[in-house]
């Protein structure tokens, strides 16, 4: 279904992953996040290879389960498990309806409250940016302490460039790309206002420092498109 959430003039409240958003989410994210159509299958492939024959992956902030599905599509071992976690009831309902693979399960919860012990793979695609900045390091530290020593964290975030000129260039290019994808000026500006208080982004350097502070010993940016970056991170 086409995303027309911000098509008409509306009273702008903080963005949330409501039923209205869940209904159009695949179209919304595809037209809003540059590189999404590369990031998800590639995350799926990397996670699937790391899982082997019987690993457990957590897809935290799974929304409708796109990454969960991408992982399971790339690994046909009967004993692998992927657990999708999301705070949004409509997203979890949608994921359960969309994905019938018995190796997938979905939990409606805050990922910070979920027991991640024994995870071979943890995915956080476009999620950390939505939690309070002060709880990001504790959340990553908990993931590091729960996951296997040979585990893999795959994380994608919108990032802010340290240099204001380059940040503005990427940002303007992103807005032009959204318009090229059929969003009007009104849609772009209303969505931006709605996200202002709920999506607080960090620089790439802040991410790398936080991975180290959380106890990870290796972090590499494996993908970048404008202001979006994907990292693979290891204990
Ligand atoms: C941009 S979407 C993620 C997209 C998804 N990972 C994908 O790649 O298709 C962000 C999701 O994170 C969820 N979320 C935000 N904070 C969360 C939290 N603390 N625990 C679990 N889910 C959370 C939201 O409900 C939303 O579905």
Coordinates of N, CA and C and ligand atoms in Angstrom, one line a residue:
X1 N 0.9 -1.2 0.0 CA 0.0 0.0 0.0 C 0.9 1.3 0.0
X2 N 0.5 2.3 -0.8 CA 1.3 3.5 -0.9 C 1.3 4.3 0.4
X3 N 2.4 4.8 0.7 CA 2.5 5.7 1.9 C 2.0 7.1 1.6
X4 N 0.8 7.4 2.2 CA 0.3 8.8 2.0 C 0.0 9.4 3.4
X5 N 0.7 8.9 4.4 CA 0.5 9.3 5.8 C 0.6 10.9 5.9
X6 N 1.5 11.5 5.2 CA 1.7 12.9 5.4 C 1.3 13.7 4.1
X7 N 0.5 13.1 3.3 CA 0.1 13.7 2.0 C -0.7 14.9 2.2
X8 N -1.7 14.9 3.1 CA -2.5 16.1 3.4 C -2.0 16.8 4.6
X9 N -2.3 18.1 4.6 CA -2.0 18.9 5.8 C -2.6 18.3 7.0
X10 N -1.8 18.0 8.0 CA -2.4 17.4 9.2 C -1.7 18.0 10.5
X11 N -2.3 17.8 11.6 CA -1.7 18.3 12.8 C -0.5 17.3 13.1
X12 N 0.7 17.9 13.2 CA 1.9 17.1 13.4 C 2.1 16.7 14.8
X13 N 2.1 15.4 15.1 CA 2.5 14.9 16.4 C 3.8 14.1 16.2
X14 N 4.4 13.7 17.3 CA 5.7 13.0 17.2 C 5.4 11.7 16.4
X15 N 6.3 11.3 15.6 CA 6.2 10.1 14.8 C 6.2 8.9 15.7
X16 N 5.3 7.9 15.3 CA 5.2 6.7 16.1 C 4.9 5.5 15.1
X17 N 5.2 4.3 15.5 CA 5.0 3.2 14.6 C 3.6 2.6 14.9
X18 N 2.6 3.4 14.5 CA 1.2 3.1 14.7 C 0.7 2.1 13.6
X19 N -0.6 1.8 13.7 CA -1.2 0.9 12.7 C -1.2 1.6 11.4
X20 N -1.4 2.9 11.4 CA -1.5 3.7 10.1 C -0.1 3.6 9.4
X21 N 1.0 3.6 10.2 CA 2.3 3.5 9.6 C 2.6 2.1 9.2
X22 N 2.2 1.1 10.1 CA 2.5 -0.3 9.8 C 1.9 -0.7 8.5
X23 N 0.7 -0.1 8.2 CA 0.0 -0.5 7.0 C 0.7 -0.1 5.7
X24 N 1.5 0.9 5.8 CA 2.2 1.4 4.5 C 3.7 1.3 4.7
X25 N 4.2 0.6 5.8 CA 5.6 0.7 6.1 C 6.6 0.2 5.0
X26 N 6.3 -0.9 4.3 CA 7.3 -1.3 3.3 C 7.5 -0.2 2.2
X27 N 6.4 0.4 1.8 CA 6.6 1.5 0.8 C 7.3 2.7 1.4
X28 N 6.9 3.0 2.7 CA 7.5 4.2 3.3 C 9.0 4.1 3.5
X29 N 9.4 2.9 3.9 CA 10.9 2.8 4.2 C 11.7 2.7 2.9
X30 N 11.1 2.0 1.9 CA 11.8 1.9 0.6 C 12.0 3.2 0.0
X31 N 11.0 4.1 0.1 CA 11.1 5.4 -0.5 C 11.8 6.5 0.4
X32 N 12.1 6.1 1.6 CA 12.7 7.1 2.6 C 14.1 6.8 3.0
X33 N 14.5 5.5 2.9 CA 15.9 5.2 3.4 C 16.7 4.8 2.2
X34 N 17.7 5.6 1.7 CA 18.5 5.3 0.6 C 19.3 4.0 0.9
X35 N 19.3 3.1 0.0 CA 20.0 1.9 0.2 C 19.3 0.8 0.9
X36 N 18.0 1.0 1.4 CA 17.3 0.0 2.1 C 17.2 -1.3 1.4
X37 N 17.0 -1.2 0.0 CA 16.8 -2.4 -0.8 C 18.1 -3.2 -0.9
X38 N 19.3 -2.6 -0.6 CA 20.5 -3.3 -0.5 C 20.8 -3.8 0.9
X39 N 20.5 -2.9 1.9 CA 20.9 -3.2 3.3 C 20.2 -4.5 3.8
X40 N 18.9 -4.6 3.5 CA 18.2 -5.7 4.1 C 18.6 -7.1 3.5
X41 N 18.6 -7.3 2.2 CA 19.1 -8.6 1.7 C 20.6 -8.9 2.1
X42 N 21.4 -7.9 2.2 CA 22.8 -8.1 2.5 C 22.9 -8.4 4.0
X43 N 22.2 -7.7 4.8 CA 22.2 -8.1 6.3 C 21.7 -9.5 6.4
X44 N 20.7 -9.9 5.7 CA 20.2 -11.3 5.7 C 21.2 -12.3 5.4
X45 N 22.0 -12.0 4.3 CA 23.0 -12.9 3.9 C 24.1 -13.0 4.9
X46 N 24.6 -11.9 5.4 CA 25.7 -11.9 6.4 C 25.2 -12.7 7.7
X47 N 24.0 -12.4 8.1 CA 23.5 -13.0 9.3 C 23.3 -14.5 9.1
X48 N 22.8 -14.9 7.9 CA 22.5 -16.3 7.6 C 23.8 -17.1 7.6
X49 N 24.9 -16.5 7.0 CA 26.2 -17.2 6.9 C 26.7 -17.4 8.3
X50 N 26.5 -16.4 9.2 CA 27.1 -16.5 10.6 C 26.3 -17.5 11.4
X51 N 25.1 -17.7 11.1 CA 24.2 -18.6 12.0 C 24.6 -20.0 11.9
X52 N 25.2 -20.4 10.8 CA 25.5 -21.9 10.6 C 24.2 -22.7 10.6
X53 N 24.4 -23.9 11.2 CA 23.3 -24.9 11.2 C 22.3 -24.7 12.3
X54 N 22.7 -24.1 13.4 CA 21.7 -24.1 14.5 C 21.8 -22.8 15.4
X55 N 22.3 -21.7 14.8 CA 22.4 -20.5 15.6 C 21.0 -19.8 15.8
X56 N 21.1 -18.8 16.8 CA 19.9 -18.0 17.1 C 20.2 -16.6 16.7
X57 N 19.3 -15.9 16.0 CA 19.5 -14.5 15.7 C 18.3 -13.7 16.3
X58 N 18.6 -12.5 16.7 CA 17.6 -11.6 17.2 C 17.5 -10.5 16.2
X59 N 16.3 -10.2 15.7 CA 16.1 -9.0 14.8 C 15.3 -8.0 15.7
X60 N 16.1 -7.1 16.3 CA 15.6 -6.1 17.2 C 15.0 -4.9 16.5
X61 N 13.8 -4.5 16.9 CA 13.1 -3.5 16.1 C 12.8 -4.0 14.7
X62 N 12.1 -5.2 14.7 CA 12.0 -6.0 13.4 C 10.9 -5.4 12.5
X63 N 10.1 -4.5 13.0 CA 8.9 -4.0 12.2 C 8.2 -5.1 11.6
X64 N 8.0 -5.2 10.3 CA 7.2 -6.2 9.7 C 8.0 -7.5 9.4
X65 N 9.3 -7.5 9.9 CA 10.0 -8.7 9.8 C 10.8 -8.9 8.5
X66 N 11.1 -7.7 7.8 CA 11.8 -7.8 6.5 C 13.2 -8.5 6.7
X67 N 13.9 -8.1 7.7 CA 15.3 -8.7 7.9 C 15.2 -10.2 8.4
X68 N 14.2 -10.5 9.2 CA 14.0 -11.9 9.6 C 13.8 -12.7 8.4
X69 N 13.0 -12.3 7.5 CA 12.7 -13.0 6.3 C 13.9 -13.1 5.4
X70 N 14.7 -12.0 5.3 CA 15.9 -12.1 4.5 C 16.9 -13.1 5.1
X71 N 17.0 -13.2 6.4 CA 17.9 -14.2 7.0 C 17.5 -15.6 6.7
X72 N 16.2 -15.8 6.9 CA 15.7 -17.2 6.7 C 15.7 -17.6 5.3
X73 N 15.6 -16.7 4.4 CA 15.7 -17.0 2.9 C 17.0 -17.5 2.6
X74 N 18.1 -17.0 3.3 CA 19.4 -17.3 3.0 C 20.0 -18.5 3.8
X75 N 19.2 -19.1 4.7 CA 19.7 -20.2 5.5 C 18.6 -21.2 5.6
X76 N 18.8 -22.4 5.0 CA 17.7 -23.4 5.0 C 17.9 -24.4 6.1
X77 N 18.8 -24.2 7.1 CA 19.0 -25.2 8.2 C 17.7 -25.2 9.1
X78 N 17.3 -26.4 9.4 CA 16.1 -26.6 10.1 C 16.1 -26.0 11.5
X79 N 17.4 -26.1 12.1 CA 17.5 -25.7 13.5 C 17.8 -24.3 13.8
X80 N 18.0 -23.4 12.8 CA 18.2 -22.0 13.1 C 16.9 -21.4 13.6
X81 N 17.1 -20.3 14.4 CA 15.9 -19.6 14.9 C 16.2 -18.1 14.7
X82 N 15.1 -17.4 14.3 CA 15.2 -15.9 14.3 C 14.0 -15.4 15.1
X83 N 14.4 -14.5 16.1 CA 13.4 -14.0 17.0 C 13.3 -12.5 16.7
X84 N 12.2 -12.1 16.2 CA 11.9 -10.6 15.9 C 11.3 -10.0 17.2
X85 N 11.8 -8.8 17.5 CA 11.3 -8.1 18.7 C 10.9 -6.7 18.3
X86 N 9.7 -6.2 18.7 CA 9.3 -4.8 18.4 C 8.3 -4.4 19.5
X87 N 8.4 -3.1 19.8 CA 7.5 -2.5 20.8 C 6.1 -2.2 20.1
X88 N 6.0 -2.2 18.8 CA 4.8 -1.8 18.1 C 3.9 -3.0 17.9
X89 N 2.7 -3.0 18.6 CA 1.8 -4.1 18.4 C 1.4 -4.4 16.9
X90 N 1.0 -3.3 16.2 CA 0.6 -3.5 14.8 C 1.8 -4.0 13.9
X91 N 3.0 -3.7 14.2 CA 4.2 -4.2 13.5 C 4.3 -5.7 13.8
X92 N 4.2 -6.1 15.0 CA 4.4 -7.5 15.4 C 3.2 -8.3 14.8
X93 N 2.0 -7.8 14.8 CA 0.9 -8.5 14.2 C 1.1 -8.7 12.7
X94 N 1.6 -7.7 12.1 CA 1.9 -7.8 10.6 C 3.0 -8.8 10.4
X95 N 4.0 -8.8 11.2 CA 5.2 -9.7 11.0 C 4.6 -11.2 11.1
X96 N 3.8 -11.4 12.2 CA 3.3 -12.7 12.4 C 2.4 -13.2 11.2
X97 N 1.7 -12.2 10.6 CA 0.8 -12.5 9.5 C 1.6 -12.8 8.2
X98 N 2.7 -12.0 8.1 CA 3.5 -12.1 6.8 C 4.4 -13.3 6.8
X99 N 4.9 -13.7 7.9 CA 6.0 -14.7 7.9 C 5.6 -15.9 8.6
X100 N 5.4 -17.0 7.8 CA 4.9 -18.2 8.4 C 6.0 -19.3 8.6
X101 N 7.2 -19.0 8.3 CA 8.3 -19.9 8.5 C 8.4 -20.3 10.0
X102 N 8.3 -21.6 10.3 CA 8.2 -22.0 11.7 C 9.5 -21.6 12.5
X103 N 10.6 -21.3 11.8 CA 11.8 -21.0 12.5 C 11.8 -19.5 13.0
X104 N 10.8 -18.8 12.6 CA 10.7 -17.4 13.0 C 9.7 -17.2 14.2
X105 N 10.0 -16.4 15.1 CA 8.9 -16.0 16.1 C 9.0 -14.6 16.4
X106 N 7.9 -14.0 16.9 CA 7.9 -12.5 17.1 C 7.4 -12.2 18.5
X107 N 8.0 -11.2 19.1 CA 7.7 -10.9 20.5 C 7.5 -9.4 20.5
X108 N 6.3 -9.0 21.1 CA 6.1 -7.6 21.3 C 6.7 -7.1 22.6
X109 N 7.8 -6.4 22.5 CA 8.5 -6.0 23.8 C 9.6 -5.0 23.4
X110 N 10.0 -4.3 24.4 CA 11.2 -3.4 24.3 C 12.4 -4.3 24.2
X111 N 13.2 -4.1 23.2 CA 14.4 -5.1 23.1 C 15.3 -5.0 24.3
X112 N 15.3 -3.9 25.0 CA 16.1 -3.7 26.2 C 15.7 -4.6 27.3
X113 N 14.5 -5.2 27.2 CA 14.0 -6.1 28.3 C 14.1 -7.6 27.9
X114 N 14.6 -7.8 26.7 CA 14.5 -9.2 26.2 C 15.8 -9.9 26.5
X115 N 15.7 -11.2 26.9 CA 16.9 -12.0 27.2 C 17.6 -12.4 25.9
X116 N 18.8 -12.0 25.7 CA 19.5 -12.2 24.4 C 20.6 -13.3 24.5
X117 N 20.6 -14.0 25.7 CA 21.7 -14.9 25.9 C 21.8 -15.9 24.8
X118 N 23.1 -16.2 24.4 CA 23.3 -17.2 23.4 C 23.1 -16.8 22.0
X119 N 22.9 -15.5 21.8 CA 22.6 -15.0 20.4 C 23.9 -15.1 19.6
X120 N 23.8 -15.7 18.4 CA 25.0 -15.7 17.5 C 25.0 -14.5 16.6
X121 N 23.8 -14.0 16.4 CA 23.6 -12.7 15.6 C 22.6 -11.8 16.2
X122 N 22.9 -10.6 16.3 CA 21.9 -9.6 16.7 C 21.9 -8.5 15.6
X123 N 20.7 -8.2 15.2 CA 20.5 -7.2 14.2 C 19.7 -6.0 14.8
X124 N 20.2 -4.8 14.5 CA 19.6 -3.5 15.0 C 19.5 -2.6 13.7
X125 N 18.5 -2.8 12.9 CA 18.5 -2.0 11.7 C 17.6 -0.8 11.9
X126 N 18.1 0.4 12.0 CA 17.3 1.6 12.0 C 16.5 1.7 13.3
X127 N 17.1 1.3 14.4 CA 16.3 1.2 15.7 C 17.0 2.0 16.8
X128 N 18.3 1.9 16.9 CA 19.0 2.6 18.0 C 18.7 4.1 18.0
X129 N 18.5 4.6 16.8 CA 18.2 6.0 16.6 C 16.9 6.5 17.2
X130 N 16.1 5.5 17.5 CA 14.8 5.8 18.1 C 14.7 5.7 19.7
X131 N 15.8 5.2 20.3 CA 15.8 5.2 21.7 C 16.6 6.4 22.3
X132 N 16.3 6.7 23.6 CA 16.9 7.9 24.2 C 18.4 7.7 24.1
X133 N 19.1 8.8 23.7 CA 20.5 8.8 23.6 C 21.3 8.2 24.8
X134 N 20.8 8.5 26.0 CA 21.5 8.1 27.2 C 21.3 6.6 27.4
X135 N 20.4 5.9 26.8 CA 20.2 4.5 27.0 C 20.9 3.7 25.9
X136 N 21.5 4.3 24.9 CA 22.2 3.6 23.8 C 23.4 2.8 24.3
X137 N 24.2 3.4 25.1 CA 25.4 2.6 25.5 C 25.0 1.5 26.5
X138 N 24.1 1.7 27.4 CA 23.7 0.5 28.3 C 23.1 -0.6 27.4
X139 N 22.3 -0.2 26.4 CA 21.7 -1.2 25.5 C 22.7 -2.0 24.8
X140 N 23.7 -1.3 24.2 CA 24.7 -2.1 23.5 C 25.6 -2.9 24.4
X141 N 25.9 -2.4 25.6 CA 26.7 -3.1 26.5 C 26.0 -4.4 26.9
X142 N 24.7 -4.3 27.1 CA 23.9 -5.5 27.4 C 23.9 -6.5 26.3
X143 N 23.8 -6.0 25.1 CA 23.9 -6.9 23.9 C 25.2 -7.6 23.9
X144 N 26.3 -6.8 24.1 CA 27.7 -7.4 24.0 C 27.8 -8.5 25.1
X145 N 27.3 -8.2 26.3 CA 27.5 -9.2 27.4 C 26.6 -10.4 27.2
X146 N 25.5 -10.3 26.4 CA 24.6 -11.5 26.2 C 25.0 -12.3 25.1
X147 N 25.6 -11.7 24.0 CA 25.8 -12.5 22.8 C 27.0 -13.4 22.9
X148 N 27.0 -14.4 22.1 CA 28.2 -15.4 22.1 C 29.5 -14.6 21.8
X149 N 30.6 -15.1 22.3 CA 31.9 -14.5 22.0 C 32.2 -14.5 20.5
X150 N 31.7 -15.5 19.8 CA 31.9 -15.5 18.3 C 30.7 -14.9 17.6
X151 N 29.9 -14.1 18.3 CA 28.7 -13.5 17.7 C 29.0 -12.3 16.7
X152 N 27.9 -11.9 16.1 CA 28.0 -10.8 15.1 C 26.8 -9.8 15.4
X153 N 27.1 -8.5 15.5 CA 26.1 -7.5 15.6 C 26.1 -6.7 14.3
X154 N 24.9 -6.7 13.7 CA 24.8 -5.9 12.4 C 23.8 -4.7 12.7
X155 N 24.3 -3.6 12.4 CA 23.5 -2.4 12.8 C 23.5 -1.3 11.7
X156 N 22.4 -0.8 11.4 CA 22.3 0.3 10.4 C 21.6 1.5 11.1
X157 N 22.2 2.7 10.8 CA 21.6 3.9 11.4 C 21.7 5.1 10.4
X158 N 20.8 6.0 10.6 CA 21.1 7.3 10.0 C 22.1 8.0 10.8
X159 N 23.1 8.6 10.1 CA 24.2 9.3 10.8 C 24.3 10.7 10.4
X160 N 25.0 11.5 11.3 CA 25.2 12.9 11.0 C 26.7 13.0 10.7
X161 N 26.9 13.8 9.6 CA 28.4 14.0 9.3 C 28.9 15.1 10.1
X162 N 30.1 14.9 10.6 CA 30.8 15.9 11.5 C 30.9 17.3 10.8
X163 N 31.3 17.2 9.5 CA 31.4 18.5 8.7 C 30.1 19.0 8.3
X164 N 29.7 20.2 8.8 CA 28.3 20.7 8.5 C 28.0 20.8 7.0
X165 N 29.0 21.2 6.2 CA 28.8 21.3 4.7 C 28.4 20.0 4.1
X166 N 29.2 19.0 4.4 CA 28.9 17.7 3.9 C 27.6 17.1 4.4
X167 N 27.3 17.3 5.7 CA 26.1 16.9 6.2 C 24.9 17.5 5.4
X168 N 25.0 18.8 5.2 CA 23.9 19.5 4.5 C 23.8 19.0 3.0
X169 N 25.0 18.7 2.4 CA 24.9 18.2 1.0 C 24.2 16.9 1.0
X170 N 24.6 16.0 1.9 CA 23.9 14.6 1.9 C 22.4 14.8 2.2
X171 N 22.1 15.7 3.2 CA 20.7 15.9 3.6 C 19.9 16.4 2.4
X172 N 20.4 17.4 1.8 CA 19.7 18.0 0.6 C 19.5 16.9 -0.5
X173 N 20.5 16.1 -0.7 CA 20.4 15.1 -1.7 C 19.4 14.1 -1.3
X174 N 19.3 13.8 0.0 CA 18.3 12.8 0.5 C 16.9 13.4 0.2
X175 N 16.7 14.7 0.5 CA 15.4 15.3 0.3 C 15.0 15.3 -1.2
X176 N 16.0 15.5 -2.1 CA 15.8 15.5 -3.5 C 15.4 14.1 -4.0
X177 N 16.0 13.1 -3.3 CA 15.8 11.7 -3.7 C 14.3 11.3 -3.2
X178 N 13.9 11.8 -2.1 CA 12.5 11.6 -1.6 C 11.5 12.2 -2.6
X179 N 11.8 13.4 -3.1 CA 10.9 14.0 -4.1 C 10.9 13.2 -5.4
X180 N 12.1 12.7 -5.7 CA 12.2 11.9 -7.0 C 11.4 10.6 -6.8
X181 N 11.2 10.2 -5.5 CA 10.5 9.0 -5.2 C 9.0 9.3 -5.1
X182 N 8.6 10.5 -5.4 CA 7.1 10.8 -5.4 C 6.6 11.5 -4.2
X183 N 7.4 11.8 -3.2 CA 6.9 12.6 -2.0 C 6.9 14.1 -2.4
X184 N 5.8 14.7 -2.0 CA 5.7 16.2 -2.2 C 6.5 17.0 -1.2
X185 N 6.7 18.3 -1.4 CA 7.3 19.1 -0.4 C 6.6 19.1 0.9
X186 N 5.3 19.0 0.9 CA 4.5 19.0 2.1 C 4.7 17.7 2.9
X187 N 4.7 16.6 2.2 CA 5.0 15.3 2.8 C 6.4 15.3 3.5
X188 N 7.4 15.8 2.7 CA 8.7 15.7 3.2 C 8.8 16.6 4.5
X189 N 8.2 17.8 4.4 CA 8.4 18.7 5.6 C 7.6 18.2 6.8
X190 N 6.4 17.7 6.6 CA 5.6 17.2 7.7 C 6.2 16.0 8.4
X191 N 6.8 15.1 7.6 CA 7.4 13.9 8.1 C 8.7 14.3 8.9
X192 N 9.4 15.3 8.4 CA 10.6 15.8 9.0 C 10.3 16.4 10.4
X193 N 9.2 17.2 10.5 CA 8.8 17.8 11.7 C 8.4 16.7 12.7
X194 N 7.7 15.7 12.2 CA 7.2 14.6 13.1 C 8.4 13.8 13.7
X195 N 9.5 13.7 12.9 CA 10.6 12.9 13.4 C 11.6 13.7 14.3
X196 N 11.4 15.0 14.3 CA 12.4 15.9 14.9 C 12.7 15.4 16.4
X197 N 11.7 15.1 17.2 CA 11.9 14.8 18.6 C 12.2 13.3 18.9
X198 N 11.9 12.5 17.9 CA 12.0 11.1 18.2 C 13.1 10.4 17.5
X199 N 13.7 11.0 16.5 CA 14.9 10.3 15.9 C 16.1 11.2 16.0
X200 N 16.9 10.9 17.0 CA 18.1 11.7 17.3 C 19.3 10.9 16.9
X201 N 20.0 11.5 15.9 CA 21.1 10.7 15.3 C 22.5 11.1 15.7
X202 N 23.4 10.2 15.6 CA 24.8 10.3 16.1 C 25.7 10.4 14.9
X203 N 26.9 10.8 15.1 CA 27.9 10.8 14.0 C 28.5 9.3 13.9
X204 N 29.1 9.0 12.8 CA 29.8 7.7 12.6 C 30.8 7.5 13.8
X205 N 31.5 8.6 14.1 CA 32.6 8.5 15.1 C 32.0 8.1 16.5
X206 N 30.8 8.7 16.8 CA 30.1 8.5 18.1 C 29.7 7.0 18.1
X207 N 29.3 6.5 17.0 CA 28.9 5.0 16.9 C 30.1 4.2 17.2
X208 N 31.2 4.5 16.5 CA 32.4 3.6 16.7 C 33.0 3.7 18.1
X209 N 32.9 4.9 18.7 CA 33.4 5.0 20.1 C 32.5 4.2 21.0
X210 N 31.2 4.3 20.7 CA 30.2 3.6 21.6 C 30.4 2.1 21.5
X211 N 30.6 1.6 20.3 CA 30.9 0.1 20.2 C 32.0 -0.3 21.0
X212 N 33.1 0.5 21.0 CA 34.3 0.1 21.8 C 33.9 0.2 23.3
X213 N 33.2 1.3 23.7 CA 32.9 1.5 25.1 C 32.0 0.4 25.6
X214 N 31.2 -0.2 24.7 CA 30.3 -1.3 25.1 C 31.0 -2.6 25.2
X215 N 32.3 -2.6 24.8 CA 33.1 -3.9 24.9 C 33.3 -4.6 23.6
X216 N 32.9 -4.0 22.5 CA 33.2 -4.7 21.2 C 34.6 -4.4 20.8
X217 N 35.3 -5.3 20.2 CA 36.7 -5.1 19.8 C 36.9 -4.8 18.3
X218 N 35.8 -5.0 17.5 CA 36.0 -4.8 16.1 C 34.7 -4.1 15.5
X219 N 34.8 -3.1 14.7 CA 33.7 -2.5 14.1 C 34.1 -2.0 12.7
X220 N 33.3 -2.3 11.7 CA 33.6 -1.9 10.3 C 32.4 -1.5 9.6
X221 N 32.5 -0.3 9.0 CA 31.3 0.1 8.2 C 31.3 -0.6 6.9
X222 N 30.3 -1.4 6.6 CA 30.3 -2.2 5.4 C 29.4 -1.6 4.3
X223 N 28.6 -0.5 4.7 CA 27.8 0.1 3.6 C 27.5 1.5 4.1
X224 N 27.5 2.4 3.0 CA 27.2 3.8 3.3 C 26.4 4.3 2.1
X225 N 25.3 5.0 2.3 CA 24.7 5.8 1.3 C 24.2 7.1 1.8
X226 N 24.7 8.2 1.4 CA 24.4 9.5 1.9 C 24.6 9.5 3.5
X227 N 23.5 9.7 4.2 CA 23.6 9.8 5.6 C 23.2 8.5 6.3
X228 N 23.3 7.4 5.6 CA 23.0 6.1 6.2 C 24.2 5.2 6.2
X229 N 24.4 4.6 7.4 CA 25.6 3.7 7.5 C 25.3 2.4 8.1
X230 N 25.9 1.3 7.6 CA 25.7 0.0 8.2 C 27.0 -0.5 8.7
X231 N 27.0 -1.1 9.9 CA 28.3 -1.6 10.5 C 28.1 -3.1 10.9
X232 N 29.3 -3.8 10.8 CA 29.4 -5.1 11.3 C 30.3 -5.0 12.5
X233 N 29.9 -5.5 13.6 CA 30.5 -5.3 14.9 C 30.7 -6.7 15.6
X234 N 31.9 -6.9 16.2 CA 32.2 -8.2 16.8 C 32.7 -8.0 18.2
X235 N 32.4 -9.0 19.1 CA 32.9 -8.9 20.5 C 34.5 -8.9 20.5
Ligands
LIG1 C1 12.7 2.1 11.2 S1 11.9 0.7 12.0 C2 13.0 -0.6 11.8 C3 12.9 -1.3 10.5 C4 13.3 -2.7 10.4 N1 14.4 -3.1 11.3 C5 13.6 -3.1 9.0 O1 14.8 -3.1 8.7 O2 12.6 -3.3 8.2 C6 12.1 1.0 13.7 C7 11.4 -0.1 14.5 O3 11.9 -0.2 15.8 C8 10.9 -0.3 16.7 N2 11.4 0.1 18.0 C9 11.7 1.3 18.4 N3 12.2 1.3 19.7 C10 12.2 0.0 20.1 C11 12.6 -0.7 21.3 N4 13.1 0.0 22.3 N5 12.4 -2.0 21.3 C12 11.9 -2.7 20.3 N6 11.5 -2.1 19.1 C13 11.7 -0.8 19.0 C14 9.7 0.5 16.2 O4 8.5 0.1 16.7 C15 9.9 0.2 14.7 O5 9.1 -0.9 14.2

